[in-house]
Amino acid sequence: MNEKKTNLKYTFTVEGETEKWYFNWLESCINNIEELECKVSIVPKVQQNPIKFAKSVNPLSTPSATHICDIESNEECHVTKFKNILKQLNQANKLKGRSFKYDLGYSNFTFELWMILHKADCNGSFTGRTQYLAPINRAFNEKFEDLDKYKKETNFKRCLSKLSIDDVKNAICRANKIMENNKKNRLKLNEYMGFTYYSNNPSLTINESVEKILKDCNLF
């Protein structure tokens, strides 16, 4: 007789559709592993306003969430945008009468860094977001003309179809190594509104959330 599997729930707010498609894929990929003693529910909501989400969510059923966002460059407009997100996360965690907690999962520069790490190292510092195109094409054996083509639903989901749980584990290990090297090289770790991040790229903390999911499922 099969025992009832434990249900584990994880909630994310994300900036765009590619992040949403990724977490939907990850949920399906994990749940297709029949020998697991658990089932996961990964809920990615496209929402760029953390406060709005925190005010609308039921903290009893959703006591916490992780906001996934990018540090798109060191230009003032992008730095200001990122710091405003951190401010909103801080305010969301302090909403009166709400026992809800937000965590941060960032990528510097963009989510493409995390995708590349599933297939290859990406340790070099870039000067612009468009530089991710070449390693994306190499990693997924594609010939996208630009990142917009890569982000089209059919194209992005084709890339996802080339991934496995082992690739996710490799991405976590590569991301952890990046952050270990940043610490070893004594790069400045910034602190703002209770959250920490590196201004230097590559750096990311998306891996921490994904690693937790896999560890909860005894997959990592």
PDB file of C-alpha atoms in Angstrom:
ATOM      1  CA  MET A   1       0.000   0.000   0.000  1.00  0.00           C
ATOM      2  CA  ASN A   2       1.383   3.388  -1.007  1.00  0.00           C
ATOM      3  CA  GLU A   3       1.725   5.913   1.767  1.00  0.00           C
ATOM      4  CA  LYS A   4       0.414   9.391   1.149  1.00  0.00           C
ATOM      5  CA  LYS A   5       3.185  11.699   0.008  1.00  0.00           C
ATOM      6  CA  THR A   6       4.094  14.847   1.916  1.00  0.00           C
ATOM      7  CA  ASN A   7       3.120  18.040   0.119  1.00  0.00           C
ATOM      8  CA  LEU A   8       5.659  20.873   0.192  1.00  0.00           C
ATOM      9  CA  LYS A   9       4.741  24.371  -0.969  1.00  0.00           C
ATOM     10  CA  TYR A  10       7.071  27.148  -2.158  1.00  0.00           C
ATOM     11  CA  THR A  11       5.934  30.578  -3.296  1.00  0.00           C
ATOM     12  CA  PHE A  12       7.843  32.979  -5.506  1.00  0.00           C
ATOM     13  CA  THR A  13       7.140  36.360  -6.989  1.00  0.00           C
ATOM     14  CA  VAL A  14       9.013  36.877 -10.237  1.00  0.00           C
ATOM     15  CA  GLU A  15       9.643  39.731 -12.647  1.00  0.00           C
ATOM     16  CA  GLY A  16       8.773  37.991 -15.903  1.00  0.00           C
ATOM     17  CA  GLU A  17       7.412  34.984 -17.733  1.00  0.00           C
ATOM     18  CA  THR A  18      10.728  33.159 -18.199  1.00  0.00           C
ATOM     19  CA  GLU A  19      11.197  32.873 -14.439  1.00  0.00           C
ATOM     20  CA  LYS A  20       7.611  31.660 -14.098  1.00  0.00           C
ATOM     21  CA  TRP A  21       8.092  29.021 -16.808  1.00  0.00           C
ATOM     22  CA  TYR A  22      11.301  27.876 -15.145  1.00  0.00           C
ATOM     23  CA  PHE A  23       9.704  27.269 -11.756  1.00  0.00           C
ATOM     24  CA  ASN A  24       6.713  25.557 -13.379  1.00  0.00           C
ATOM     25  CA  TRP A  25       9.180  23.273 -15.159  1.00  0.00           C
ATOM     26  CA  LEU A  26      11.084  22.614 -11.919  1.00  0.00           C
ATOM     27  CA  GLU A  27       7.875  21.605 -10.134  1.00  0.00           C
ATOM     28  CA  SER A  28       6.971  19.180 -12.913  1.00  0.00           C
ATOM     29  CA  CYS A  29      10.493  17.802 -13.090  1.00  0.00           C
ATOM     30  CA  ILE A  30      10.585  17.046  -9.361  1.00  0.00           C
ATOM     31  CA  ASN A  31       7.087  15.585  -9.236  1.00  0.00           C
ATOM     32  CA  ASN A  32       7.879  13.227 -12.115  1.00  0.00           C
ATOM     33  CA  ILE A  33      10.394  11.430  -9.873  1.00  0.00           C
ATOM     34  CA  GLU A  34       8.161   8.582  -8.699  1.00  0.00           C
ATOM     35  CA  GLU A  35      10.389   7.330  -5.878  1.00  0.00           C
ATOM     36  CA  LEU A  36      10.216  10.640  -3.978  1.00  0.00           C
ATOM     37  CA  GLU A  37       8.317  10.605  -0.703  1.00  0.00           C
ATOM     38  CA  CYS A  38       7.011  14.120  -1.309  1.00  0.00           C
ATOM     39  CA  LYS A  39       5.214  16.241  -3.852  1.00  0.00           C
ATOM     40  CA  VAL A  40       6.069  19.895  -4.383  1.00  0.00           C
ATOM     41  CA  SER A  41       3.867  22.832  -5.230  1.00  0.00           C
ATOM     42  CA  ILE A  42       5.980  25.676  -6.602  1.00  0.00           C
ATOM     43  CA  VAL A  43       3.841  28.762  -7.096  1.00  0.00           C
ATOM     44  CA  PRO A  44       5.509  31.517  -9.171  1.00  0.00           C
ATOM     45  CA  LYS A  45       3.488  34.726  -9.426  1.00  0.00           C
ATOM     46  CA  VAL A  46       4.491  37.399 -11.945  1.00  0.00           C
ATOM     47  CA  GLN A  47       4.436  40.404  -9.626  1.00  0.00           C
ATOM     48  CA  GLN A  48       6.970  43.229  -9.618  1.00  0.00           C
ATOM     49  CA  ASN A  49       5.467  44.908  -6.548  1.00  0.00           C
ATOM     50  CA  PRO A  50       6.316  42.863  -3.420  1.00  0.00           C
ATOM     51  CA  ILE A  51       4.192  45.043  -1.126  1.00  0.00           C
ATOM     52  CA  LYS A  52       1.111  44.503  -3.267  1.00  0.00           C
ATOM     53  CA  PHE A  53       1.617  40.746  -3.090  1.00  0.00           C
ATOM     54  CA  ALA A  54       2.302  40.749   0.661  1.00  0.00           C
ATOM     55  CA  LYS A  55      -0.921  42.681   1.298  1.00  0.00           C
ATOM     56  CA  SER A  56      -3.010  40.307  -0.801  1.00  0.00           C
ATOM     57  CA  VAL A  57      -1.658  36.950   0.354  1.00  0.00           C
ATOM     58  CA  ASN A  58      -3.126  34.881   3.195  1.00  0.00           C
ATOM     59  CA  PRO A  59      -0.213  34.494   5.665  1.00  0.00           C
ATOM     60  CA  LEU A  60      -1.780  31.346   7.132  1.00  0.00           C
ATOM     61  CA  SER A  61      -1.581  29.439   3.845  1.00  0.00           C
ATOM     62  CA  THR A  62       1.431  31.374   2.512  1.00  0.00           C
ATOM     63  CA  PRO A  63       3.622  32.481   5.434  1.00  0.00           C
ATOM     64  CA  SER A  64       6.623  33.259   3.243  1.00  0.00           C
ATOM     65  CA  ALA A  65       7.776  33.886  -0.319  1.00  0.00           C
ATOM     66  CA  THR A  66      10.948  34.631  -2.231  1.00  0.00           C
ATOM     67  CA  HIS A  67      11.170  37.504  -4.680  1.00  0.00           C
ATOM     68  CA  ILE A  68      13.270  36.727  -7.758  1.00  0.00           C
ATOM     69  CA  CYS A  69      14.778  39.758  -9.466  1.00  0.00           C
ATOM     70  CA  ASP A  70      17.771  41.002 -11.446  1.00  0.00           C
ATOM     71  CA  ILE A  71      20.507  43.549 -10.903  1.00  0.00           C
ATOM     72  CA  GLU A  72      20.495  44.544 -14.556  1.00  0.00           C
ATOM     73  CA  SER A  73      23.616  46.728 -14.494  1.00  0.00           C
ATOM     74  CA  ASN A  74      25.550  49.209 -12.372  1.00  0.00           C
ATOM     75  CA  GLU A  75      23.860  52.105 -14.145  1.00  0.00           C
ATOM     76  CA  GLU A  76      22.089  54.448 -11.749  1.00  0.00           C
ATOM     77  CA  CYS A  77      18.609  53.648 -13.068  1.00  0.00           C
ATOM     78  CA  HIS A  78      19.053  49.908 -12.530  1.00  0.00           C
ATOM     79  CA  VAL A  79      20.698  50.313  -9.119  1.00  0.00           C
ATOM     80  CA  THR A  80      17.834  52.564  -8.032  1.00  0.00           C
ATOM     81  CA  LYS A  81      15.292  50.037  -9.316  1.00  0.00           C
ATOM     82  CA  PHE A  82      16.943  47.190  -7.417  1.00  0.00           C
ATOM     83  CA  LYS A  83      17.217  49.184  -4.193  1.00  0.00           C
ATOM     84  CA  ASN A  84      13.564  50.122  -4.485  1.00  0.00           C
ATOM     85  CA  ILE A  85      12.725  46.403  -4.638  1.00  0.00           C
ATOM     86  CA  LEU A  86      14.760  45.819  -1.474  1.00  0.00           C
ATOM     87  CA  LYS A  87      12.933  48.683   0.208  1.00  0.00           C
ATOM     88  CA  GLN A  88       9.596  47.147  -0.732  1.00  0.00           C
ATOM     89  CA  LEU A  89      10.668  43.741   0.568  1.00  0.00           C
ATOM     90  CA  ASN A  90      11.690  45.352   3.848  1.00  0.00           C
ATOM     91  CA  GLN A  91       8.369  47.164   4.128  1.00  0.00           C
ATOM     92  CA  ALA A  92       6.459  43.982   3.254  1.00  0.00           C
ATOM     93  CA  ASN A  93       8.179  42.201   6.122  1.00  0.00           C
ATOM     94  CA  LYS A  94       7.020  44.927   8.508  1.00  0.00           C
ATOM     95  CA  LEU A  95       3.354  45.168   7.541  1.00  0.00           C
ATOM     96  CA  LYS A  96       1.339  45.624  10.699  1.00  0.00           C
ATOM     97  CA  GLY A  97      -0.647  42.579  11.693  1.00  0.00           C
ATOM     98  CA  ARG A  98       0.894  40.399   8.965  1.00  0.00           C
ATOM     99  CA  SER A  99       3.094  37.446   9.946  1.00  0.00           C
ATOM    100  CA  PHE A 100       4.565  37.136   6.479  1.00  0.00           C
ATOM    101  CA  LYS A 101       8.241  36.944   5.483  1.00  0.00           C
ATOM    102  CA  TYR A 102       9.876  37.802   2.186  1.00  0.00           C
ATOM    103  CA  ASP A 103      13.292  36.489   1.124  1.00  0.00           C
ATOM    104  CA  LEU A 104      15.412  37.697  -1.779  1.00  0.00           C
ATOM    105  CA  GLY A 105      16.733  35.684  -4.706  1.00  0.00           C
ATOM    106  CA  TYR A 106      18.692  37.915  -7.060  1.00  0.00           C
ATOM    107  CA  SER A 107      20.825  37.441 -10.157  1.00  0.00           C
ATOM    108  CA  ASN A 108      23.562  39.817 -11.249  1.00  0.00           C
ATOM    109  CA  PHE A 109      23.168  40.639 -14.086  1.00  0.00           C
ATOM    110  CA  THR A 110      20.107  38.633 -15.076  1.00  0.00           C
ATOM    111  CA  PHE A 111      18.233  35.328 -14.864  1.00  0.00           C
ATOM    112  CA  GLU A 112      20.186  34.202 -17.941  1.00  0.00           C
ATOM    113  CA  LEU A 113      23.191  33.712 -15.642  1.00  0.00           C
ATOM    114  CA  TRP A 114      21.253  31.106 -13.664  1.00  0.00           C
ATOM    115  CA  MET A 115      20.112  29.366 -16.846  1.00  0.00           C
ATOM    116  CA  ILE A 116      23.649  29.144 -18.250  1.00  0.00           C
ATOM    117  CA  LEU A 117      24.939  27.599 -15.020  1.00  0.00           C
ATOM    118  CA  HIS A 118      22.780  24.519 -15.632  1.00  0.00           C
ATOM    119  CA  LYS A 119      25.088  23.602 -18.512  1.00  0.00           C
ATOM    120  CA  ALA A 120      28.361  25.495 -18.078  1.00  0.00           C
ATOM    121  CA  ASP A 121      30.498  27.701 -15.888  1.00  0.00           C
ATOM    122  CA  CYS A 122      29.967  31.433 -16.254  1.00  0.00           C
ATOM    123  CA  ASN A 123      32.608  32.975 -14.035  1.00  0.00           C
ATOM    124  CA  GLY A 124      33.696  35.951 -16.104  1.00  0.00           C
ATOM    125  CA  SER A 125      32.460  39.472 -15.452  1.00  0.00           C
ATOM    126  CA  PHE A 126      30.306  40.987 -18.206  1.00  0.00           C
ATOM    127  CA  THR A 127      29.843  44.621 -19.121  1.00  0.00           C
ATOM    128  CA  GLY A 128      26.337  44.265 -20.545  1.00  0.00           C
ATOM    129  CA  ARG A 129      23.304  41.984 -20.445  1.00  0.00           C
ATOM    130  CA  THR A 130      23.470  41.173 -24.168  1.00  0.00           C
ATOM    131  CA  GLN A 131      26.731  39.304 -23.548  1.00  0.00           C
ATOM    132  CA  TYR A 132      24.696  36.416 -22.161  1.00  0.00           C
ATOM    133  CA  LEU A 133      23.470  35.576 -25.676  1.00  0.00           C
ATOM    134  CA  ALA A 134      26.593  33.715 -26.800  1.00  0.00           C
ATOM    135  CA  PRO A 135      26.879  31.480 -23.702  1.00  0.00           C
ATOM    136  CA  ILE A 136      23.111  30.806 -23.825  1.00  0.00           C
ATOM    137  CA  ASN A 137      23.465  29.609 -27.423  1.00  0.00           C
ATOM    138  CA  ARG A 138      26.461  27.462 -26.527  1.00  0.00           C
ATOM    139  CA  ALA A 139      24.853  26.005 -23.415  1.00  0.00           C
ATOM    140  CA  PHE A 140      21.639  24.988 -25.173  1.00  0.00           C
ATOM    141  CA  ASN A 141      23.049  24.360 -28.654  1.00  0.00           C
ATOM    142  CA  GLU A 142      20.890  27.099 -30.153  1.00  0.00           C
ATOM    143  CA  LYS A 143      21.336  29.961 -32.599  1.00  0.00           C
ATOM    144  CA  PHE A 144      19.115  32.701 -31.164  1.00  0.00           C
ATOM    145  CA  GLU A 145      19.645  36.027 -32.900  1.00  0.00           C
ATOM    146  CA  ASP A 146      19.031  37.989 -29.709  1.00  0.00           C
ATOM    147  CA  LEU A 147      17.792  37.505 -26.142  1.00  0.00           C
ATOM    148  CA  ASP A 148      14.251  38.455 -27.101  1.00  0.00           C
ATOM    149  CA  LYS A 149      14.107  35.428 -29.400  1.00  0.00           C
ATOM    150  CA  TYR A 150      15.466  33.230 -26.609  1.00  0.00           C
ATOM    151  CA  LYS A 151      12.746  34.509 -24.254  1.00  0.00           C
ATOM    152  CA  LYS A 152       9.862  33.628 -26.590  1.00  0.00           C
ATOM    153  CA  GLU A 153       7.760  30.924 -24.942  1.00  0.00           C
ATOM    154  CA  THR A 154       8.341  28.142 -27.458  1.00  0.00           C
ATOM    155  CA  ASN A 155      12.080  28.826 -27.573  1.00  0.00           C
ATOM    156  CA  PHE A 156      12.559  29.116 -23.823  1.00  0.00           C
ATOM    157  CA  LYS A 157      10.536  25.988 -23.140  1.00  0.00           C
ATOM    158  CA  ARG A 158      12.626  24.144 -25.721  1.00  0.00           C
ATOM    159  CA  CYS A 159      15.684  25.079 -23.659  1.00  0.00           C
ATOM    160  CA  LEU A 160      13.951  23.819 -20.513  1.00  0.00           C
ATOM    161  CA  SER A 161      13.250  20.503 -22.244  1.00  0.00           C
ATOM    162  CA  LYS A 162      17.011  20.020 -22.519  1.00  0.00           C
ATOM    163  CA  LEU A 163      17.466  20.210 -18.738  1.00  0.00           C
ATOM    164  CA  SER A 164      17.316  17.584 -16.009  1.00  0.00           C
ATOM    165  CA  ILE A 165      17.453  17.489 -12.225  1.00  0.00           C
ATOM    166  CA  ASP A 166      21.164  16.717 -12.521  1.00  0.00           C
ATOM    167  CA  ASP A 167      21.582  19.967 -14.462  1.00  0.00           C
ATOM    168  CA  VAL A 168      19.809  21.816 -11.642  1.00  0.00           C
ATOM    169  CA  LYS A 169      22.210  20.290  -9.134  1.00  0.00           C
ATOM    170  CA  ASN A 170      25.144  21.362 -11.308  1.00  0.00           C
ATOM    171  CA  ALA A 171      23.743  24.898 -11.489  1.00  0.00           C
ATOM    172  CA  ILE A 172      23.529  25.046  -7.704  1.00  0.00           C
ATOM    173  CA  CYS A 173      27.122  23.862  -7.332  1.00  0.00           C
ATOM    174  CA  ARG A 174      28.402  26.346  -9.915  1.00  0.00           C
ATOM    175  CA  ALA A 175      26.452  29.205  -8.323  1.00  0.00           C
ATOM    176  CA  ASN A 176      27.731  28.287  -4.861  1.00  0.00           C
ATOM    177  CA  LYS A 177      31.270  28.310  -6.242  1.00  0.00           C
ATOM    178  CA  ILE A 178      30.757  31.796  -7.709  1.00  0.00           C
ATOM    179  CA  MET A 179      29.644  33.132  -4.348  1.00  0.00           C
ATOM    180  CA  GLU A 180      32.469  31.347  -2.521  1.00  0.00           C
ATOM    181  CA  ASN A 181      34.982  32.941  -4.896  1.00  0.00           C
ATOM    182  CA  ASN A 182      33.418  36.387  -4.392  1.00  0.00           C
ATOM    183  CA  LYS A 183      33.894  35.972  -0.658  1.00  0.00           C
ATOM    184  CA  LYS A 184      37.404  34.559  -1.075  1.00  0.00           C
ATOM    185  CA  ASN A 185      38.366  37.488  -3.314  1.00  0.00           C
ATOM    186  CA  ARG A 186      36.965  39.870  -0.698  1.00  0.00           C
ATOM    187  CA  LEU A 187      34.529  41.606  -2.997  1.00  0.00           C
ATOM    188  CA  LYS A 188      32.377  44.150  -1.216  1.00  0.00           C
ATOM    189  CA  LEU A 189      29.159  42.655   0.125  1.00  0.00           C
ATOM    190  CA  ASN A 190      26.580  45.429   0.150  1.00  0.00           C
ATOM    191  CA  GLU A 191      23.827  45.683   2.747  1.00  0.00           C
ATOM    192  CA  TYR A 192      20.601  47.587   2.178  1.00  0.00           C
ATOM    193  CA  MET A 193      17.277  47.383   3.986  1.00  0.00           C
ATOM    194  CA  GLY A 194      18.316  44.170   5.701  1.00  0.00           C
ATOM    195  CA  PHE A 195      19.372  42.370   2.516  1.00  0.00           C
ATOM    196  CA  THR A 196      22.873  41.669   1.206  1.00  0.00           C
ATOM    197  CA  TYR A 197      24.152  41.507  -2.367  1.00  0.00           C
ATOM    198  CA  TYR A 198      27.236  41.917  -4.510  1.00  0.00           C
ATOM    199  CA  SER A 199      27.352  44.769  -7.007  1.00  0.00           C
ATOM    200  CA  ASN A 200      29.895  42.760  -8.988  1.00  0.00           C
ATOM    201  CA  ASN A 201      28.792  40.220 -11.569  1.00  0.00           C
ATOM    202  CA  PRO A 202      28.587  37.313 -11.657  1.00  0.00           C
ATOM    203  CA  SER A 203      26.747  36.892  -8.378  1.00  0.00           C
ATOM    204  CA  LEU A 204      23.397  35.402  -7.444  1.00  0.00           C
ATOM    205  CA  THR A 205      21.286  33.933  -4.655  1.00  0.00           C
ATOM    206  CA  ILE A 206      18.552  32.242  -6.716  1.00  0.00           C
ATOM    207  CA  ASN A 207      20.499  29.032  -6.127  1.00  0.00           C
ATOM    208  CA  GLU A 208      19.772  29.189  -2.387  1.00  0.00           C
ATOM    209  CA  SER A 209      16.014  28.853  -2.884  1.00  0.00           C
ATOM    210  CA  VAL A 210      16.355  26.058  -5.434  1.00  0.00           C
ATOM    211  CA  GLU A 211      18.872  24.239  -3.246  1.00  0.00           C
ATOM    212  CA  LYS A 212      16.433  24.348  -0.320  1.00  0.00           C
ATOM    213  CA  ILE A 213      13.687  22.788  -2.446  1.00  0.00           C
ATOM    214  CA  LEU A 214      15.958  19.956  -3.576  1.00  0.00           C
ATOM    215  CA  LYS A 215      17.266  19.362  -0.056  1.00  0.00           C
ATOM    216  CA  ASP A 216      13.716  19.252   1.335  1.00  0.00           C
ATOM    217  CA  CYS A 217      13.039  16.523  -1.235  1.00  0.00           C
ATOM    218  CA  ASN A 218      16.295  14.679  -0.406  1.00  0.00           C
ATOM    219  CA  LEU A 219      17.531  15.318  -3.921  1.00  0.00           C
ATOM    220  CA  PHE A 220      20.646  17.294  -2.998  1.00  0.00           C
TER     221      PHE A 220
END
